[in-house]
Short mmCIF file of C-alpha atoms in Angstrom, two decimals:
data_model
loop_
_atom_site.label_atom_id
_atom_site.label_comp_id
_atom_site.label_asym_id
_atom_site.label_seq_id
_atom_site.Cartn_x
_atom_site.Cartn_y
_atom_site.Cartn_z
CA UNK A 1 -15.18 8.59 10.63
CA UNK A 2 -16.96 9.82 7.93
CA UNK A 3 -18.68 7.80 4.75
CA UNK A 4 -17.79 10.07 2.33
CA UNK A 5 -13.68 10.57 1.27
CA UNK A 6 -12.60 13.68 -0.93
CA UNK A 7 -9.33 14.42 -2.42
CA UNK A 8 -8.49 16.36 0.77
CA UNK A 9 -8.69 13.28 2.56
CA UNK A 10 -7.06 11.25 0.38
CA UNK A 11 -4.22 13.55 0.53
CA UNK A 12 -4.05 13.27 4.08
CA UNK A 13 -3.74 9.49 3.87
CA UNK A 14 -0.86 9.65 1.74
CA UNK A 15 0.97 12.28 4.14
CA UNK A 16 0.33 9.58 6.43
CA UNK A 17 1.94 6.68 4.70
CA UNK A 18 4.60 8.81 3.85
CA UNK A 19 5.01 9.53 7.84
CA UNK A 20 4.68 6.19 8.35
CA UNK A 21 7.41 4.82 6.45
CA UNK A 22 9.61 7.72 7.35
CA UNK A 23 9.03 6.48 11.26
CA UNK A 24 9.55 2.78 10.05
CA UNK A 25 12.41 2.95 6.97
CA UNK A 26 15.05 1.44 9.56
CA UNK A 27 12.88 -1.42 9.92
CA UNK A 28 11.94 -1.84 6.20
CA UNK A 29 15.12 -1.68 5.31
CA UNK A 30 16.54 -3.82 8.19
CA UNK A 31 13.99 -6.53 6.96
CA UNK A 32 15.26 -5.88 2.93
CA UNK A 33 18.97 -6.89 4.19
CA UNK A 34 17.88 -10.18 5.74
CA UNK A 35 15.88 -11.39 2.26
CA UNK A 36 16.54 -8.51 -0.35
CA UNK A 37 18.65 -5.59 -1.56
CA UNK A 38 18.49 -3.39 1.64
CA UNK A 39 16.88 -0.44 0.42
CA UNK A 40 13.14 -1.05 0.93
CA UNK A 41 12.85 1.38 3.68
CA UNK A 42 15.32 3.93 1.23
CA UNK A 43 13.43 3.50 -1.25
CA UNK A 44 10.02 4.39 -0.36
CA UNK A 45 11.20 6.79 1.86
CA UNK A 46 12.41 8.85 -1.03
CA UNK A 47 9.65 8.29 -3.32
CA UNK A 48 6.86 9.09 -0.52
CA UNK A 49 8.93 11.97 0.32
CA UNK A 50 8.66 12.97 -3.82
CA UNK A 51 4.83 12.59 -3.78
CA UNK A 52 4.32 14.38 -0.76
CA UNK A 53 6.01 17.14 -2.55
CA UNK A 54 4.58 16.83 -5.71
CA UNK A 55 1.40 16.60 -4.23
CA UNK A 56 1.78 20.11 -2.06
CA UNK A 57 3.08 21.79 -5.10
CA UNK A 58 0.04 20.69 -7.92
CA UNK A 59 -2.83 20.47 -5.13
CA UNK A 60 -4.87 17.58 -7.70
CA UNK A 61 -8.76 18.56 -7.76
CA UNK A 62 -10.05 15.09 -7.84
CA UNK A 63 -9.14 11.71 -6.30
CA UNK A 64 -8.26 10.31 -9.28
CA UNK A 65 -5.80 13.22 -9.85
CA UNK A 66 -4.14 12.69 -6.54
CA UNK A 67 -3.97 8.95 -7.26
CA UNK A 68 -2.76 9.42 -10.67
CA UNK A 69 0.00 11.50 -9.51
CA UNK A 70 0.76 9.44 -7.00
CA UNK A 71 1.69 6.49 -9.04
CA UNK A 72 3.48 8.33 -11.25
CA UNK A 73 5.68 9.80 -8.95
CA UNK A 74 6.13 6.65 -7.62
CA UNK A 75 6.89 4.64 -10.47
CA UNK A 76 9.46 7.85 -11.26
CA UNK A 77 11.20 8.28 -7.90
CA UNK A 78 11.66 4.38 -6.52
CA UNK A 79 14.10 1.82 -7.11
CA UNK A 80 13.77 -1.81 -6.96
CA UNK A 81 10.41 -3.85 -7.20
CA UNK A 82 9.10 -0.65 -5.22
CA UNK A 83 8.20 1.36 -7.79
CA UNK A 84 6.22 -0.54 -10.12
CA UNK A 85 4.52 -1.99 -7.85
CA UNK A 86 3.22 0.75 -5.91
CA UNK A 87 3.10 3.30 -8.25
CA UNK A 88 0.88 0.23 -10.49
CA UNK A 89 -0.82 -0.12 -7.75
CA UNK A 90 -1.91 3.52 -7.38
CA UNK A 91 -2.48 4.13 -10.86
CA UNK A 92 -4.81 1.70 -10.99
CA UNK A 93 -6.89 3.17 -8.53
CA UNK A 94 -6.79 6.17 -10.20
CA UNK A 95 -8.49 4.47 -12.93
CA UNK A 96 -11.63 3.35 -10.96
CA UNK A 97 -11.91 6.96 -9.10
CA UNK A 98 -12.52 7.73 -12.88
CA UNK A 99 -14.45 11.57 -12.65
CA UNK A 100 -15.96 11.22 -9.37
CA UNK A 101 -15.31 14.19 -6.62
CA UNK A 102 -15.72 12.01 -3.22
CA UNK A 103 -15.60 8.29 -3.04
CA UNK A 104 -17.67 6.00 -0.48
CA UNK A 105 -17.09 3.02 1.54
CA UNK A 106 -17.87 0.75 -1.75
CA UNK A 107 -15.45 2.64 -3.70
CA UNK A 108 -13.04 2.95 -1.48
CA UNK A 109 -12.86 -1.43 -1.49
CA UNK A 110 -13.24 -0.92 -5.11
CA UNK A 111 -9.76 1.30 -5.82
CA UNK A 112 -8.32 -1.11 -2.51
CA UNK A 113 -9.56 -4.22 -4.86
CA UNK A 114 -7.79 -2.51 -8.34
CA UNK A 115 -4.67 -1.90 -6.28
CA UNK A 116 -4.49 -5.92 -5.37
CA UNK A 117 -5.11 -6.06 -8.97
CA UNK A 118 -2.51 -3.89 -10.09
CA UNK A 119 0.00 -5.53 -7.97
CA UNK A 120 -0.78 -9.38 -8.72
CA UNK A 121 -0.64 -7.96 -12.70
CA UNK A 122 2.76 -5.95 -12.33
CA UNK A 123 4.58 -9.31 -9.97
CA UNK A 124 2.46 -11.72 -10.67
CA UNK A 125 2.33 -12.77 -7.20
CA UNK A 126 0.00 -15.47 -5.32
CA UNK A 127 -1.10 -16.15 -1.73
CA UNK A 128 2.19 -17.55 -0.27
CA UNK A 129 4.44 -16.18 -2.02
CA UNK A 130 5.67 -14.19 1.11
CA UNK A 131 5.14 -10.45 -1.05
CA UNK A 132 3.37 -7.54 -0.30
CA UNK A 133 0.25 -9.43 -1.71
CA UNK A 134 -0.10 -11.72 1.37
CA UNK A 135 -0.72 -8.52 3.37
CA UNK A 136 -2.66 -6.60 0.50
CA UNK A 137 -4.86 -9.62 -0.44
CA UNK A 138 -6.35 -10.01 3.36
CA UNK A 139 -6.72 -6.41 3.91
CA UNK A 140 -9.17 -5.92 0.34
CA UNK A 141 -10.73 -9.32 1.00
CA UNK A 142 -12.01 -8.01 4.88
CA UNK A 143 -12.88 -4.32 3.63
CA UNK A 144 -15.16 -5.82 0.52
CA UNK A 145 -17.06 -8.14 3.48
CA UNK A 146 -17.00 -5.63 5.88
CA UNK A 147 -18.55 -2.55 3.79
CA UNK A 148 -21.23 -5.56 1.91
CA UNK A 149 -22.41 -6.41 5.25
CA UNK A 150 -23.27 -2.73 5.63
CA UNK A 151 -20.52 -1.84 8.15
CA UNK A 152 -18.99 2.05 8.24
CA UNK A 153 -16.16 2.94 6.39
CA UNK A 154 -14.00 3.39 9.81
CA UNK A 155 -14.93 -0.05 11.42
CA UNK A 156 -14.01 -1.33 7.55
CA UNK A 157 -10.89 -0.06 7.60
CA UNK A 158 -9.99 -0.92 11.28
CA UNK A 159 -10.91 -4.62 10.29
CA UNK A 160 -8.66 -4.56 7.20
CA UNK A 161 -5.72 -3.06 9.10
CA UNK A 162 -6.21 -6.63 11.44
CA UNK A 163 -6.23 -8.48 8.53
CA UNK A 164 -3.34 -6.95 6.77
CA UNK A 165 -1.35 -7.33 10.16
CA UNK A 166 -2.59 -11.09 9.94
CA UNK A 167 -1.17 -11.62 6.56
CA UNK A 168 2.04 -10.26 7.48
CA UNK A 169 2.90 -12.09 10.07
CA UNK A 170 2.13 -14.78 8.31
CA UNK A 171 4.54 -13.92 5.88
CA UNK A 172 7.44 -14.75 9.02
CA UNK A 173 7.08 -18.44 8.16
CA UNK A 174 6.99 -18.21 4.33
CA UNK A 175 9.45 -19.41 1.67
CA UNK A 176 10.35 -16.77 -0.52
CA UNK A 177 8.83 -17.68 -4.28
CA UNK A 178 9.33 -13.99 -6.24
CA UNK A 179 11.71 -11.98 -6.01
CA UNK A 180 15.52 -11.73 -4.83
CA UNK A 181 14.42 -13.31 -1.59
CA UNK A 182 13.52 -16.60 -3.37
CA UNK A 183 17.44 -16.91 -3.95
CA UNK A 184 17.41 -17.58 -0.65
CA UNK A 185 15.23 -20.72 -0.96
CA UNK A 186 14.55 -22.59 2.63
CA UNK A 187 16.36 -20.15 4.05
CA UNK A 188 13.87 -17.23 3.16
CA UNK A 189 11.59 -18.61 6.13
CA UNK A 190 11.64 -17.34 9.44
CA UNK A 191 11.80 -13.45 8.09
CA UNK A 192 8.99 -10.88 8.00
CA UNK A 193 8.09 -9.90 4.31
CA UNK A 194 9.03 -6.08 3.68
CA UNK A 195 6.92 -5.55 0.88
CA UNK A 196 4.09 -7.03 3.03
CA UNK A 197 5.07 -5.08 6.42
CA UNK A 198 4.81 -1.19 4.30
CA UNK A 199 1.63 -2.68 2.40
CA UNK A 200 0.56 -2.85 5.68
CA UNK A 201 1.60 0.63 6.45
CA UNK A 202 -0.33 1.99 3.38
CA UNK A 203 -3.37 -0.15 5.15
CA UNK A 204 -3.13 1.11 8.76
CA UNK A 205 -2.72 5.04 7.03
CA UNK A 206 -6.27 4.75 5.40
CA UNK A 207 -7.27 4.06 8.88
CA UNK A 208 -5.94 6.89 10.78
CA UNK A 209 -6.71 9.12 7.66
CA UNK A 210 -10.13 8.70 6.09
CA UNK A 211 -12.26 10.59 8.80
#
């Protein structure tokens, strides 16, 4: 895998999330009806579907551009909690690409750390709250040690994708806390976290992608 990520690369990771959660939307969505509203998988199949299309049609110059547009179509396109918080979460990198035409293994953990960012400001969600954060949080935490103990991007990003996996099955024991799955109370527990299982999607895609 190479060190260095341009936009062309960055668009292939979002084809690949968008892939992704076109192969797994029955199971996102299976998960949604046990805790949530049912239309996880629906809805980010449709807006992933939007942004690859948006994304084909405008060709951005510059990560930040892809990024930017990404959120926004996001935010545009996606019902529920979805939207917000990925297309937040997205926009916010966009912010920290700021001008630059390729990113590196530090700023790659850097737009990872503004997404958690992004996220904890749009749901305010904490460790244990069994939310897409539980997944996200591990995932930036293992990249940021990974690429400051001078490790490639690739092995940086296969370690995140472990911890992200780590943190959502974690998520399987939880009690719901934000959210229409904290209705549930006590009974929450015992189900895989949605939000956390396609964060983990978005995780595994930068893996596969960014060579």
């Amino acid at each position: 895998m190479a060190d260095t990520v341009d936009t062309e690369a960055l668009h292939a990771w979002i084809r690949e999330f968008a892939r992704l959660i076109a192969e797994h939307k029955d199971l996102l969505t299976e998960l949604d009806s046990a805790i949530g509203d049912a239309d996880h998988g629906i809805n980010l199949h449709r807006g992933m579907s939007a942004v690859v299309e948006v994304l084909e049609k405008e060709s951005p110059g510059r990560p930040a551009e892809l990024l930017k547009r990404t959120g926004m179509t996001l935010v545009s396109t996606v019902g529920g909690a979805s939207g917000p918080l990925y297309g937040t979460a997205f926009l916010r990198m966009s912010a920290i690409a700021g001008d630059a035409e390729t990113l590196d293994g530090a700023d790659i953990a850097k737009i990872l750390r503004a997404a958690l960012d992004g996220v904890v400001a749009r749901g305010k969600a904490q460790a244990g709250d069994k939310t897409m954060y539980d997944a996200l949080a591990p995932a930036v935490e293992s990249i940021e040690e990974s690429i400051a103990d001078g490790q490639p991007l690739g092995e940086a990003l296969d370690n995140a994708v472990r911890a992200a996996e780590q943190g959502r099955a974690a998520t399987v024991a939880m009690v719901a806390r934000k959210g229409r799955a904290s209705y549930l109370g006590e009974r929450s527990a015992g189900h895989q976290d949605p939000g956390a299982t396609s964060v983990t999607l978005l995780v595994a895609a930068a893996a596969r992608a960014l060579a």
